[in-house]
Short mmCIF file of C-alpha atoms in Angstrom, two decimals:
data_model
loop_
_atom_site.label_atom_id
_atom_site.label_comp_id
_atom_site.label_asym_id
_atom_site.label_seq_id
_atom_site.Cartn_x
_atom_site.Cartn_y
_atom_site.Cartn_z
CA MET A 1 -9.62 -31.47 54.81
CA THR A 2 -5.89 -32.75 53.26
CA ARG A 3 -5.46 -33.51 49.97
CA ARG A 4 -4.00 -37.58 49.40
CA GLY A 5 -3.04 -39.43 46.96
CA ARG A 6 -3.54 -39.07 43.61
CA PRO A 7 -3.19 -34.80 42.48
CA GLY A 8 -6.71 -34.16 41.47
CA TYR A 9 -9.58 -36.19 43.70
CA ASP A 10 -10.43 -34.50 47.15
CA LEU A 11 -14.69 -35.82 48.30
CA GLU A 12 -15.74 -33.34 46.06
CA SER A 13 -13.97 -34.29 42.69
CA LEU A 14 -15.08 -38.78 43.59
CA LEU A 15 -18.40 -37.26 44.33
CA ALA A 16 -19.32 -36.47 41.26
CA VAL A 17 -17.19 -39.14 38.99
CA ALA A 18 -19.40 -41.80 41.31
CA VAL A 19 -23.06 -39.74 41.07
CA LYS A 20 -22.26 -39.05 38.06
CA LEU A 21 -21.33 -43.01 37.04
CA PHE A 22 -24.66 -43.95 39.47
CA ASN A 23 -26.35 -41.65 37.18
CA GLU A 24 -25.27 -43.39 33.34
CA ARG A 25 -25.39 -46.94 35.02
CA GLY A 26 -27.90 -46.97 37.62
CA TYR A 27 -26.60 -46.99 41.75
CA GLU A 28 -26.14 -51.28 42.29
CA ALA A 29 -25.41 -51.35 39.26
CA THR A 30 -21.89 -50.11 39.27
CA SER A 31 -19.20 -51.28 41.25
CA MET A 32 -16.46 -50.07 42.71
CA GLU A 33 -13.72 -51.56 40.69
CA GLU A 34 -15.98 -49.82 37.91
CA LEU A 35 -15.63 -46.57 39.89
CA SER A 36 -11.65 -46.87 40.39
CA ARG A 37 -11.48 -47.23 36.55
CA LYS A 38 -13.00 -44.72 35.99
CA LEU A 39 -11.33 -42.68 38.94
CA GLY A 40 -8.52 -44.22 38.18
CA ILE A 41 -6.97 -44.59 40.81
CA THR A 42 -7.16 -47.45 43.22
CA LYS A 43 -10.26 -49.59 45.13
CA SER A 44 -7.98 -47.97 48.70
CA ALA A 45 -7.42 -44.89 47.42
CA ILE A 46 -11.46 -44.24 47.14
CA TYR A 47 -11.68 -46.04 50.68
CA TYR A 48 -9.32 -44.05 52.04
CA HIS A 49 -11.76 -40.62 51.03
CA VAL A 50 -15.17 -42.64 51.77
CA ALA A 51 -16.19 -45.71 53.76
CA SER A 52 -18.21 -47.57 51.23
CA LYS A 53 -20.45 -47.45 48.29
CA ASP A 54 -23.54 -46.34 50.75
CA GLU A 55 -20.91 -43.78 52.40
CA LEU A 56 -20.45 -42.24 48.50
CA LEU A 57 -24.66 -42.78 48.26
CA ARG A 58 -25.26 -40.80 51.20
CA LEU A 59 -23.35 -37.83 50.63
CA ALA A 60 -24.03 -36.84 47.14
CA VAL A 61 -28.19 -37.77 48.56
CA ASP A 62 -27.61 -35.60 50.87
CA ARG A 63 -26.20 -32.61 48.66
CA ALA A 64 -29.72 -32.91 47.33
CA LEU A 65 -31.35 -33.39 50.03
CA ASP A 66 -30.15 -30.55 52.54
CA GLY A 67 -29.85 -28.01 49.57
CA LEU A 68 -33.78 -28.95 49.37
CA PHE A 69 -34.29 -28.27 53.48
CA THR A 70 -32.79 -25.86 53.59
CA VAL A 71 -34.74 -23.69 50.94
CA ALA A 72 -37.46 -25.33 53.27
CA ASP A 73 -36.98 -23.11 56.10
CA GLU A 74 -36.33 -20.34 54.71
CA ALA A 75 -39.52 -20.96 52.82
CA THR A 76 -41.11 -22.12 56.65
CA ALA A 77 -40.18 -18.33 58.13
CA ILE A 78 -41.22 -16.24 55.71
CA GLU A 79 -44.71 -14.38 57.31
CA GLY A 80 -47.80 -13.59 55.55
CA PRO A 81 -49.36 -15.36 53.43
CA ALA A 82 -48.92 -19.24 53.26
CA ILE A 83 -49.56 -19.04 49.07
CA ASP A 84 -46.29 -16.90 48.96
CA ARG A 85 -44.37 -19.33 50.94
CA LEU A 86 -46.37 -22.21 48.73
CA GLU A 87 -44.30 -20.53 46.33
CA PHE A 88 -40.78 -19.52 47.42
CA LEU A 89 -40.21 -23.17 48.42
CA ILE A 90 -41.01 -24.22 43.90
CA ARG A 91 -38.42 -21.04 43.14
CA GLY A 92 -36.27 -22.62 45.96
CA SER A 93 -36.83 -26.03 44.57
CA ILE A 94 -35.96 -25.17 41.04
CA LYS A 95 -33.00 -23.29 41.94
CA VAL A 96 -31.65 -26.32 43.82
CA LEU A 97 -32.52 -28.42 41.26
CA VAL A 98 -30.74 -26.94 38.98
CA ASP A 99 -27.22 -26.52 40.70
CA ARG A 100 -27.20 -29.62 41.86
CA LEU A 101 -28.88 -31.01 38.76
CA PRO A 102 -26.54 -34.80 38.68
CA PHE A 103 -27.24 -34.38 43.23
CA VAL A 104 -30.51 -33.94 42.85
CA THR A 105 -31.60 -36.57 39.59
CA LEU A 106 -29.80 -39.68 42.38
CA LEU A 107 -31.74 -38.47 44.50
CA LEU A 108 -35.42 -38.83 42.31
CA ARG A 109 -33.76 -42.69 41.06
CA VAL A 110 -33.41 -44.27 45.10
CA ARG A 111 -35.75 -46.72 45.29
CA GLY A 112 -35.17 -48.38 48.86
CA ASN A 113 -33.84 -50.77 48.75
CA THR A 114 -30.88 -50.15 51.20
CA LYS A 115 -30.99 -47.90 54.47
CA VAL A 116 -28.89 -45.29 53.75
CA GLU A 117 -31.48 -45.09 50.23
CA ARG A 118 -34.34 -45.84 52.78
CA ALA A 119 -33.61 -43.10 54.97
CA ALA A 120 -33.74 -40.31 51.83
CA LEU A 121 -37.31 -41.25 50.84
CA ALA A 122 -37.68 -41.48 54.77
CA ARG A 123 -36.92 -37.47 54.27
CA ARG A 124 -38.73 -36.90 50.47
CA ARG A 125 -41.38 -37.40 52.44
CA GLU A 126 -40.64 -35.61 54.99
CA PHE A 127 -40.31 -32.83 52.37
CA ASP A 128 -43.71 -33.87 50.40
CA GLN A 129 -45.84 -33.58 54.08
CA LEU A 130 -44.72 -29.81 54.37
CA VAL A 131 -45.39 -28.61 51.07
CA THR A 132 -48.82 -30.50 51.29
CA GLU A 133 -49.56 -28.34 54.32
CA LEU A 134 -49.12 -25.22 53.27
CA VAL A 135 -51.26 -26.53 49.76
CA LYS A 136 -53.42 -26.54 53.06
CA GLN A 137 -52.82 -22.99 54.30
CA ALA A 138 -53.57 -21.64 51.43
CA GLU A 139 -56.16 -23.34 50.32
CA ALA A 140 -58.06 -22.46 53.72
CA GLU A 141 -56.70 -18.97 53.50
CA GLY A 142 -58.74 -18.93 50.93
CA ASP A 143 -55.96 -18.62 47.81
CA VAL A 144 -56.26 -21.86 46.59
CA ARG A 145 -58.59 -23.17 44.47
CA GLN A 146 -59.90 -26.31 46.71
CA ASP A 147 -61.16 -29.11 44.90
CA ILE A 148 -58.27 -30.98 44.56
CA ASP A 149 -57.29 -33.03 47.55
CA PRO A 150 -54.57 -30.49 48.88
CA SER A 151 -51.59 -34.39 48.94
CA VAL A 152 -52.61 -34.55 44.96
CA THR A 153 -51.90 -30.77 43.58
CA ALA A 154 -48.58 -31.33 46.51
CA ARG A 155 -47.74 -34.20 44.82
CA LEU A 156 -48.44 -32.21 41.06
CA LEU A 157 -46.93 -29.81 41.59
CA PHE A 158 -43.32 -31.32 42.75
CA GLY A 159 -43.90 -33.48 40.06
CA THR A 160 -44.08 -31.12 37.82
CA VAL A 161 -40.60 -29.73 39.95
CA ASN A 162 -39.16 -32.74 39.94
CA SER A 163 -39.96 -34.11 36.48
CA LEU A 164 -37.45 -31.04 34.31
CA ILE A 165 -34.61 -33.36 35.59
CA GLU A 166 -35.69 -35.07 32.16
CA TRP A 167 -35.01 -32.78 30.35
CA TYR A 168 -33.33 -29.88 31.88
CA ARG A 169 -29.89 -28.81 30.74
CA PRO A 170 -28.60 -25.91 32.25
CA ARG A 171 -26.39 -24.91 29.10
CA GLY A 172 -27.80 -23.14 26.68
CA GLY A 173 -31.60 -22.47 27.90
CA LEU A 174 -33.16 -21.23 31.22
CA GLY A 175 -31.07 -19.82 33.64
CA SER A 176 -32.64 -20.99 37.45
CA ALA A 177 -35.38 -18.25 37.40
CA GLU A 178 -36.46 -17.71 34.70
CA LEU A 179 -37.70 -21.22 34.14
CA ALA A 180 -39.12 -21.54 38.11
CA ASP A 181 -40.94 -18.86 36.18
CA ALA A 182 -42.65 -20.63 33.67
CA VAL A 183 -43.42 -23.15 36.72
CA CYS A 184 -44.80 -21.02 38.34
CA ALA A 185 -47.45 -19.10 35.95
CA ILE A 186 -48.65 -22.23 34.37
CA ALA A 187 -48.94 -23.65 37.77
CA PHE A 188 -50.52 -20.67 39.38
CA ASP A 189 -52.67 -19.17 37.45
CA GLY A 190 -53.08 -21.88 33.95
CA LEU A 191 -51.73 -21.74 31.26
CA ARG A 192 -55.06 -20.40 29.34
CA THR A 193 -55.51 -17.19 28.62
CA ARG A 194 -57.36 -14.28 30.41
CA MET B 1 -51.49 -67.67 19.53
CA THR B 2 -51.24 -71.48 20.68
CA ARG B 3 -49.95 -71.34 24.08
CA ARG B 4 -47.95 -73.90 24.78
CA GLY B 5 -45.15 -74.70 27.44
CA ARG B 6 -46.20 -74.38 30.62
CA PRO B 7 -49.59 -73.63 31.68
CA GLY B 8 -50.45 -70.35 33.04
CA TYR B 9 -47.66 -68.61 29.75
CA ASP B 10 -48.99 -67.15 27.35
CA LEU B 11 -47.07 -64.50 25.56
CA GLU B 12 -49.43 -61.81 27.40
CA SER B 13 -48.37 -63.09 30.65
CA LEU B 14 -44.62 -63.39 30.31
CA LEU B 15 -44.70 -60.41 29.21
CA ALA B 16 -46.23 -59.01 32.57
CA VAL B 17 -43.73 -60.73 34.45
CA ALA B 18 -41.20 -59.34 32.44
CA VAL B 19 -42.16 -55.84 32.43
CA LYS B 20 -42.16 -55.93 36.59
CA LEU B 21 -39.27 -56.92 36.53
CA PHE B 22 -37.29 -54.90 34.64
CA ASN B 23 -38.88 -52.23 36.91
CA GLU B 24 -37.87 -53.51 39.75
CA ARG B 25 -33.82 -53.92 38.41
CA GLY B 26 -33.66 -51.95 35.49
CA TYR B 27 -33.73 -52.62 31.95
CA GLU B 28 -29.96 -53.54 31.03
CA ALA B 29 -29.31 -55.58 34.64
CA THR B 30 -32.30 -57.92 34.86
CA SER B 31 -30.77 -60.96 32.53
CA MET B 32 -32.78 -63.88 30.88
CA GLU B 33 -30.99 -66.60 32.99
CA GLU B 34 -33.37 -63.72 35.70
CA LEU B 35 -36.30 -63.92 33.92
CA SER B 36 -36.90 -67.61 33.53
CA ARG B 37 -36.28 -67.98 37.43
CA LYS B 38 -38.72 -65.54 37.89
CA LEU B 39 -41.41 -67.84 35.90
CA GLY B 40 -40.15 -70.71 36.89
CA ILE B 41 -39.41 -72.11 33.17
CA THR B 42 -37.21 -73.31 31.02
CA LYS B 43 -34.93 -70.06 29.01
CA SER B 44 -36.39 -72.16 25.56
CA ALA B 45 -39.79 -71.61 26.79
CA ILE B 46 -38.77 -67.78 27.02
CA TYR B 47 -37.54 -68.15 23.26
CA TYR B 48 -40.39 -69.80 22.27
CA HIS B 49 -42.29 -66.28 22.08
CA VAL B 50 -39.39 -63.90 21.41
CA ALA B 51 -36.02 -64.03 19.30
CA SER B 52 -34.60 -61.99 22.68
CA LYS B 53 -34.39 -59.13 25.28
CA ASP B 54 -34.95 -56.64 23.41
CA GLU B 55 -37.73 -58.29 22.07
CA LEU B 56 -39.67 -57.77 25.01
CA LEU B 57 -38.69 -54.36 24.85
CA ARG B 58 -39.70 -53.78 22.25
CA LEU B 59 -43.13 -55.38 22.53
CA ALA B 60 -43.21 -53.38 26.32
CA VAL B 61 -42.45 -50.23 24.82
CA ASP B 62 -44.44 -50.16 22.54
CA ARG B 63 -48.12 -51.71 24.25
CA ALA B 64 -47.30 -48.00 25.80
CA LEU B 65 -46.21 -45.49 22.97
CA ASP B 66 -49.13 -47.24 20.20
CA GLY B 67 -51.20 -46.04 23.36
CA LEU B 68 -50.30 -43.16 23.46
CA PHE B 69 -50.11 -42.33 19.24
CA THR B 70 -53.56 -43.90 18.75
CA VAL B 71 -54.74 -40.16 21.51
CA ALA B 72 -52.41 -38.61 19.86
CA ASP B 73 -53.86 -39.59 16.02
CA GLU B 74 -58.14 -39.59 17.59
CA ALA B 75 -56.11 -35.54 19.38
CA THR B 76 -55.30 -34.44 16.39
CA ALA B 77 -59.50 -35.54 14.01
CA ILE B 78 -60.93 -34.00 16.85
CA GLU B 79 -61.58 -29.88 14.85
CA GLY B 80 -62.09 -26.43 16.79
CA PRO B 81 -59.47 -24.58 18.65
CA ALA B 82 -56.15 -26.12 19.50
CA ILE B 83 -56.74 -25.58 23.42
CA ASP B 84 -59.08 -28.77 22.28
CA ARG B 85 -57.08 -30.67 21.37
CA LEU B 86 -54.44 -31.01 24.33
CA GLU B 87 -56.98 -31.17 26.71
CA PHE B 88 -57.95 -34.09 24.58
CA LEU B 89 -54.28 -35.88 24.22
CA ILE B 90 -54.04 -34.48 28.21
CA ARG B 91 -57.03 -36.31 28.77
CA GLY B 92 -56.00 -39.19 27.32
CA SER B 93 -52.66 -39.55 27.79
CA ILE B 94 -53.20 -40.22 31.96
CA LYS B 95 -55.62 -42.77 30.37
CA VAL B 96 -52.46 -44.76 28.69
CA LEU B 97 -50.89 -44.47 31.46
CA VAL B 98 -53.16 -45.28 34.27
CA ASP B 99 -54.22 -48.21 32.14
CA ARG B 100 -50.47 -49.37 30.82
CA LEU B 101 -48.44 -47.95 34.23
CA PRO B 102 -46.07 -50.62 33.67
CA PHE B 103 -45.41 -50.55 29.89
CA VAL B 104 -45.10 -46.54 30.59
CA THR B 105 -43.05 -47.02 33.63
CA LEU B 106 -40.60 -48.85 31.12
CA LEU B 107 -41.13 -46.34 27.88
CA LEU B 108 -40.31 -43.51 30.78
CA ARG B 109 -37.35 -44.90 32.28
CA VAL B 110 -35.82 -45.98 28.99
CA ARG B 111 -32.28 -44.39 28.31
CA GLY B 112 -30.95 -44.54 24.57
CA ASN B 113 -29.13 -47.73 25.33
CA THR B 114 -29.46 -50.25 22.67
CA LYS B 115 -31.27 -50.00 18.97
CA VAL B 116 -34.75 -50.95 20.76
CA GLU B 117 -34.10 -48.25 22.97
CA ARG B 118 -33.39 -45.18 20.49
CA ALA B 119 -35.99 -46.16 18.54
CA ALA B 120 -38.39 -46.00 22.01
CA LEU B 121 -36.78 -43.02 22.16
CA ALA B 122 -37.38 -41.48 18.46
CA ARG B 123 -41.24 -42.24 18.50
CA ARG B 124 -41.34 -40.04 22.10
CA ARG B 125 -39.91 -37.29 20.52
CA GLU B 126 -41.89 -37.80 17.90
CA PHE B 127 -45.00 -37.34 20.45
CA ASP B 128 -43.71 -34.10 22.21
CA GLN B 129 -42.59 -32.69 19.22
CA LEU B 130 -46.66 -33.09 18.46
CA VAL B 131 -47.34 -31.61 21.99
CA THR B 132 -45.17 -28.71 20.79
CA GLU B 133 -46.92 -28.16 17.98
CA LEU B 134 -50.93 -28.54 19.58
CA VAL B 135 -49.76 -25.65 22.01
CA LYS B 136 -48.09 -23.66 19.64
CA GLN B 137 -51.79 -23.85 17.44
CA ALA B 138 -53.89 -22.44 20.58
CA GLU B 139 -51.36 -19.52 21.44
CA ALA B 140 -51.86 -18.31 17.42
CA GLU B 141 -55.12 -18.88 18.62
CA GLY B 142 -55.71 -16.97 21.64
CA ASP B 143 -56.07 -19.80 23.90
CA VAL B 144 -53.17 -20.39 25.88
CA ARG B 145 -50.73 -17.15 26.92
CA GLN B 146 -47.90 -16.46 25.52
CA ASP B 147 -45.26 -15.34 27.37
CA ILE B 148 -44.46 -18.59 27.80
CA ASP B 149 -42.15 -21.10 24.77
CA PRO B 150 -44.38 -23.28 23.92
CA SER B 151 -41.23 -26.07 23.51
CA VAL B 152 -41.19 -25.80 27.67
CA THR B 153 -45.12 -25.20 28.09
CA ALA B 154 -45.23 -29.11 26.37
CA ARG B 155 -42.27 -30.22 28.66
CA LEU B 156 -43.48 -28.40 31.78
CA LEU B 157 -47.17 -30.53 30.53
CA PHE B 158 -46.36 -33.11 30.31
CA GLY B 159 -43.39 -33.67 32.69
CA THR B 160 -46.43 -33.28 34.48
CA VAL B 161 -48.18 -36.07 33.74
CA ASN B 162 -45.50 -38.16 33.31
CA SER B 163 -44.50 -37.72 37.29
CA LEU B 164 -47.03 -39.35 37.92
CA ILE B 165 -45.19 -43.10 37.74
CA GLU B 166 -44.11 -41.98 40.46
CA TRP B 167 -46.28 -41.97 42.08
CA TYR B 168 -49.74 -42.81 41.28
CA ARG B 169 -51.28 -46.90 42.09
CA PRO B 170 -54.44 -47.68 40.59
CA ARG B 171 -56.08 -49.57 43.43
CA GLY B 172 -57.28 -47.37 46.45
CA GLY B 173 -57.09 -43.49 44.37
CA LEU B 174 -58.17 -41.22 42.37
CA GLY B 175 -59.50 -42.97 39.12
CA SER B 176 -57.80 -41.84 36.12
CA ALA B 177 -60.84 -39.49 35.04
CA GLU B 178 -60.78 -38.00 38.24
CA LEU B 179 -57.06 -37.11 38.06
CA ALA B 180 -57.70 -35.53 34.57
CA ASP B 181 -59.43 -33.39 35.88
CA ALA B 182 -57.06 -32.39 38.69
CA VAL B 183 -53.75 -32.61 36.22
CA CYS B 184 -56.14 -29.63 33.35
CA ALA B 185 -57.49 -28.04 36.20
CA ILE B 186 -53.68 -27.17 37.72
CA ALA B 187 -52.09 -26.63 34.44
CA PHE B 188 -54.64 -24.34 32.05
CA ASP B 189 -56.87 -22.65 35.20
CA GLY B 190 -54.27 -22.01 37.91
CA LEU B 191 -53.89 -23.50 41.05
CA ARG B 192 -55.59 -20.00 41.70
CA THR B 193 -58.24 -19.10 42.82
CA ARG B 194 -59.61 -16.11 40.99
#
């Protein structure tokens, strides 16, 4: 799209600043007034790009969700045992989390107070359901332990993945692939030496 | 302590309502005004119990932290291999999380904007350090895999534990002991069948 208004703010950079602010102060606590101050542009310059604060939120959480569902589609297309699809999904989700950290952080803090938030939560549930199905299949194929309820296993797995937003910072630490190695090593084979 | 003011509000029940409100709306976004409306008592009736909103926060996060550090002290006192102390610490922390869910939830959302919050974060770091030390010891004793950095292992372990606040609800589901069984089974022995 053509960029208008003050130089430096296309939709992408506006979204980046908005998401940073939402993550710092909370989505509800942040006003368009504050956002415009932070950006150093008028509110109408913001409204040139988006119709509302809600639309900013929708665009932001969709960055995260679209990334996760692309990985889910790729995982589903993999032939072979379900445990491989499950591992692919975990690794891919960690890559999305690392590559789109502010967007995934915002998504995971959404509480369901608005229509946009409820839509995001519904997509998250759809994703969780898909993980549970993969765990069930992998159990049925005899590759995953059967002593834990598949939905609990799915929640624990993605609980571990999602908890990365609390401490993982891309700079000066593990890369996304090494992080995925660590998560999968523990989740699939356990901490205990054999 | 002697209860004064409107019946039904001693410090304990006041704290419970405050923590619920902080968790729903965020600590910063909640005013003493709102809290007094929610309680149906005057602000001065609240100030009879606590000096400030900050003190409410401190009391609340200390419920969580004191529980966790009691478990940590008990774990440290256990003789034998470090991996047993680590498992005890995980199980005990899950019990604290389940028994004091609103307090632990509030603690895990603290961001460090005030002195009370920074003190809570410092105690959390101290706890994390203790977990890392246990992982290191268990590695040195040959019981825990050595291909993952102990601080990453510690973060992943407690990432899984802490993520329980996002979905675990005490009613109509797993009890705290079964939840701990599931977490420890996956974390120590892995999902994969052998």
